[in-house]
PDB file of C-alpha atoms in Angstrom:
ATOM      1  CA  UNK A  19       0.000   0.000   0.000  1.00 93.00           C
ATOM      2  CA  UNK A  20       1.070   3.375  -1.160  1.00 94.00           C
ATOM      3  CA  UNK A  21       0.458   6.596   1.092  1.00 94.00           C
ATOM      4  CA  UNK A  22       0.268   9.608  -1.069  1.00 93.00           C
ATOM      5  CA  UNK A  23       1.076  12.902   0.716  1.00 91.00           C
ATOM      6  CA  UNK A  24       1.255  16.722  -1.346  1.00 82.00           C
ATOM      7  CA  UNK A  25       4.028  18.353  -0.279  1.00 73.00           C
ATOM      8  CA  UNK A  26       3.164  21.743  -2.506  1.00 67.00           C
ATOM      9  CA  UNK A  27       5.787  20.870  -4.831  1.00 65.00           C
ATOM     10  CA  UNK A  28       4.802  18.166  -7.539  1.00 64.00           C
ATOM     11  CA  UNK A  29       8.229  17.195  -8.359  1.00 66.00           C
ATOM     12  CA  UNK A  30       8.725  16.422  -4.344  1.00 72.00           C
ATOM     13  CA  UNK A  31       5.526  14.553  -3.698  1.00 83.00           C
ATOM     14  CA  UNK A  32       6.315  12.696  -0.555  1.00 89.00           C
ATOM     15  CA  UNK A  33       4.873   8.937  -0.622  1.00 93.00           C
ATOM     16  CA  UNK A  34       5.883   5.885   1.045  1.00 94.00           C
ATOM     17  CA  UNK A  35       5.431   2.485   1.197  1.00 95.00           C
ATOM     18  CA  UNK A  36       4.459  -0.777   3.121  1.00 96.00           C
ATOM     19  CA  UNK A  37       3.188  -4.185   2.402  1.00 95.00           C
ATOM     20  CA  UNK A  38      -0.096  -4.790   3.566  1.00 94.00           C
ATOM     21  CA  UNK A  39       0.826  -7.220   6.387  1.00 94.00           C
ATOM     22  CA  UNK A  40       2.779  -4.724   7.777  1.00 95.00           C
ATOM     23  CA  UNK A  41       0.102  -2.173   7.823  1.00 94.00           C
ATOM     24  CA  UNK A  42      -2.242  -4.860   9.318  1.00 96.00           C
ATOM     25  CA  UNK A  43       0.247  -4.715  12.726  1.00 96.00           C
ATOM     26  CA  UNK A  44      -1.985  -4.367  15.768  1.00 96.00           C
ATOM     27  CA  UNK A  45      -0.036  -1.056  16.542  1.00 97.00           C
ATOM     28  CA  UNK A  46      -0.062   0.779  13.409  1.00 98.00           C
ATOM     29  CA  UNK A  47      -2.535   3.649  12.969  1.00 96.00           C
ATOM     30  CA  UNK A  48      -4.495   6.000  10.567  1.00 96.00           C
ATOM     31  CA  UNK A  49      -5.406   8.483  12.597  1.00 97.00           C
ATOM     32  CA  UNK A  50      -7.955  11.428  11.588  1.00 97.00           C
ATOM     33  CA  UNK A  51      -8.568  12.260  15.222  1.00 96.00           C
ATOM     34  CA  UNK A  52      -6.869  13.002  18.557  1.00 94.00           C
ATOM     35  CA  UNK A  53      -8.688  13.354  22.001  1.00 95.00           C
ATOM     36  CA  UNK A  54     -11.997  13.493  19.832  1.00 96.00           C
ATOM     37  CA  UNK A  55     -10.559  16.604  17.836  1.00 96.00           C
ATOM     38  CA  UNK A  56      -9.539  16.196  13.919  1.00 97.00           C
ATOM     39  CA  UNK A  57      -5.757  15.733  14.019  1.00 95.00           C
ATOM     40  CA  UNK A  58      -4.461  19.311  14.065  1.00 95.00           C
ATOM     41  CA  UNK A  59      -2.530  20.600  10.455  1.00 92.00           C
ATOM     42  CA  UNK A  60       0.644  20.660  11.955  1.00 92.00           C
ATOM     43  CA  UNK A  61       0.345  17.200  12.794  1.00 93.00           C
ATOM     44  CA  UNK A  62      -0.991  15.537  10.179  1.00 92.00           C
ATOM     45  CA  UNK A  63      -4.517  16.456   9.040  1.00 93.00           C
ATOM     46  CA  UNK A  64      -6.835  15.419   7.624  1.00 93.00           C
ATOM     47  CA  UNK A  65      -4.921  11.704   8.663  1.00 95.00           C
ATOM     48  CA  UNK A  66      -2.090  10.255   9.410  1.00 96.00           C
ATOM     49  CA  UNK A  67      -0.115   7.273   9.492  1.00 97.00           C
ATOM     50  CA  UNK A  68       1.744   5.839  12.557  1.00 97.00           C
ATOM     51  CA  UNK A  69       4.213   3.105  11.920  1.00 98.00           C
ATOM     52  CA  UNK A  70       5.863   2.472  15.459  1.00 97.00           C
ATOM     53  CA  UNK A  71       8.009  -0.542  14.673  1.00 96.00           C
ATOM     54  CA  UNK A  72       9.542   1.290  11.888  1.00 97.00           C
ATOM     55  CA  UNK A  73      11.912   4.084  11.097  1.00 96.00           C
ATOM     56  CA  UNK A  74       9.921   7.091  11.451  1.00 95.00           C
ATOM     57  CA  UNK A  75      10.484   7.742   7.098  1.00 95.00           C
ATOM     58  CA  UNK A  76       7.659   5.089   7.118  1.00 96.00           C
ATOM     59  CA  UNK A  77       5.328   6.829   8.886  1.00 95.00           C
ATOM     60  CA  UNK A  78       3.240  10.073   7.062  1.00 94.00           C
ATOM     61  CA  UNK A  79       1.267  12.996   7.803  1.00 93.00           C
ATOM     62  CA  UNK A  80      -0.884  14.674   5.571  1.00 93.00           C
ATOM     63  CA  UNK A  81      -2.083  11.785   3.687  1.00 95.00           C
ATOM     64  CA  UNK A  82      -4.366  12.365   0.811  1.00 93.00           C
ATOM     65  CA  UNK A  83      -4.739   8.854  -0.454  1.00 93.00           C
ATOM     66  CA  UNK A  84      -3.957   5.396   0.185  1.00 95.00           C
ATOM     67  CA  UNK A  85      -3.007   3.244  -3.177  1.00 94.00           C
ATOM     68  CA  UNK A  86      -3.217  -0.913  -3.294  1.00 95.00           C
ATOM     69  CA  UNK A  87      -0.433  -1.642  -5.601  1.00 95.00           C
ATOM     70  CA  UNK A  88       0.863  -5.084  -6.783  1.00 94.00           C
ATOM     71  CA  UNK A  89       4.096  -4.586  -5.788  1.00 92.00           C
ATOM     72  CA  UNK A  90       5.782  -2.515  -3.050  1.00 91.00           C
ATOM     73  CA  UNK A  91       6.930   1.134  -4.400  1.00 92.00           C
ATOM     74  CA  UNK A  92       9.794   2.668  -3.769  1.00 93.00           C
ATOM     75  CA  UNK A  93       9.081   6.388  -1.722  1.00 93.00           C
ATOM     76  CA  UNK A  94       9.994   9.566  -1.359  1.00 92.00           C
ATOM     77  CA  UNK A  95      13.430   8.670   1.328  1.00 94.00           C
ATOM     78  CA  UNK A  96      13.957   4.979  -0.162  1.00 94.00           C
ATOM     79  CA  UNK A  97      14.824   7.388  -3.538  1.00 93.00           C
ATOM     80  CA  UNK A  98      17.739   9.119  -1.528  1.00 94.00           C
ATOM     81  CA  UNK A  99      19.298   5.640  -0.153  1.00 95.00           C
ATOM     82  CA  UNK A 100      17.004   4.962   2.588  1.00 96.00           C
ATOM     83  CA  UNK A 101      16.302   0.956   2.886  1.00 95.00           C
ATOM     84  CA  UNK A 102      12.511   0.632   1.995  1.00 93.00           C
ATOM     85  CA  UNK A 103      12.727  -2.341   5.055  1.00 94.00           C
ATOM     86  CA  UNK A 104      13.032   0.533   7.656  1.00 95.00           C
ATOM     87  CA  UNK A 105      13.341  -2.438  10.468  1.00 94.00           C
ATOM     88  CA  UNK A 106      15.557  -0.423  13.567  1.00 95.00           C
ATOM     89  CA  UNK A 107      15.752  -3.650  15.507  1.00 92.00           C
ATOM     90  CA  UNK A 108      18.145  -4.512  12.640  1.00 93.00           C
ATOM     91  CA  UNK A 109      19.364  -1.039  11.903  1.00 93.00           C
ATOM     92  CA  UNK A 110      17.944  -1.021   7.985  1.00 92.00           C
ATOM     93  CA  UNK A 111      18.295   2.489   7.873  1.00 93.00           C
ATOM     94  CA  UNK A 112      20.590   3.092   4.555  1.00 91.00           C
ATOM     95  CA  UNK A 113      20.807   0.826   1.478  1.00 81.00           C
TER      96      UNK A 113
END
């Protein structure tokens, strides 16, 4: 799955990346709301995506839309020589 978030400059569009399984992690969230408020702009409105058991890269705020693709994509920090595994237990930080 494929989190699409604008970043105001099209050539910068900041997206990332996760199999579904992952996503499916009992800790993982989509928020749109915080102590019964919509998640303030500064913090990810209208939702966002909490990944805890990955680098924070992984992880999005401002997400617009949510694509199922066949095949995992490759993201906005995987493109500058982050690894697209993003597991810190194993320190997959950099390709």
């Amino acid at each position: 799955i494929a989190a699409e978030c604008p970043s105001g400059c099209p050539e910068q569009e900041y997206t990332t990346s996760l199999p579904v399984w992952e996503l499916l992690d009992d800790d993982v969230l989509l928020a749109n709301e915080f102590d019964g408020e919509p998640v303030a702009p500064e913090h990810g409105y209208p939702l966002r995506l909490v990944v805890p058991k990955k680098y924070a890269y992984k992880s999005a705020k401002w997400v617009r839309r949510l694509r199922f693709t066949a095949n995992q994509e490759i993201g906005f920090w995987e493109q500058r020589g982050y690894s697209n595994t993003a597991d810190p237990w194993k320190e997959e930080r950099y390709l």
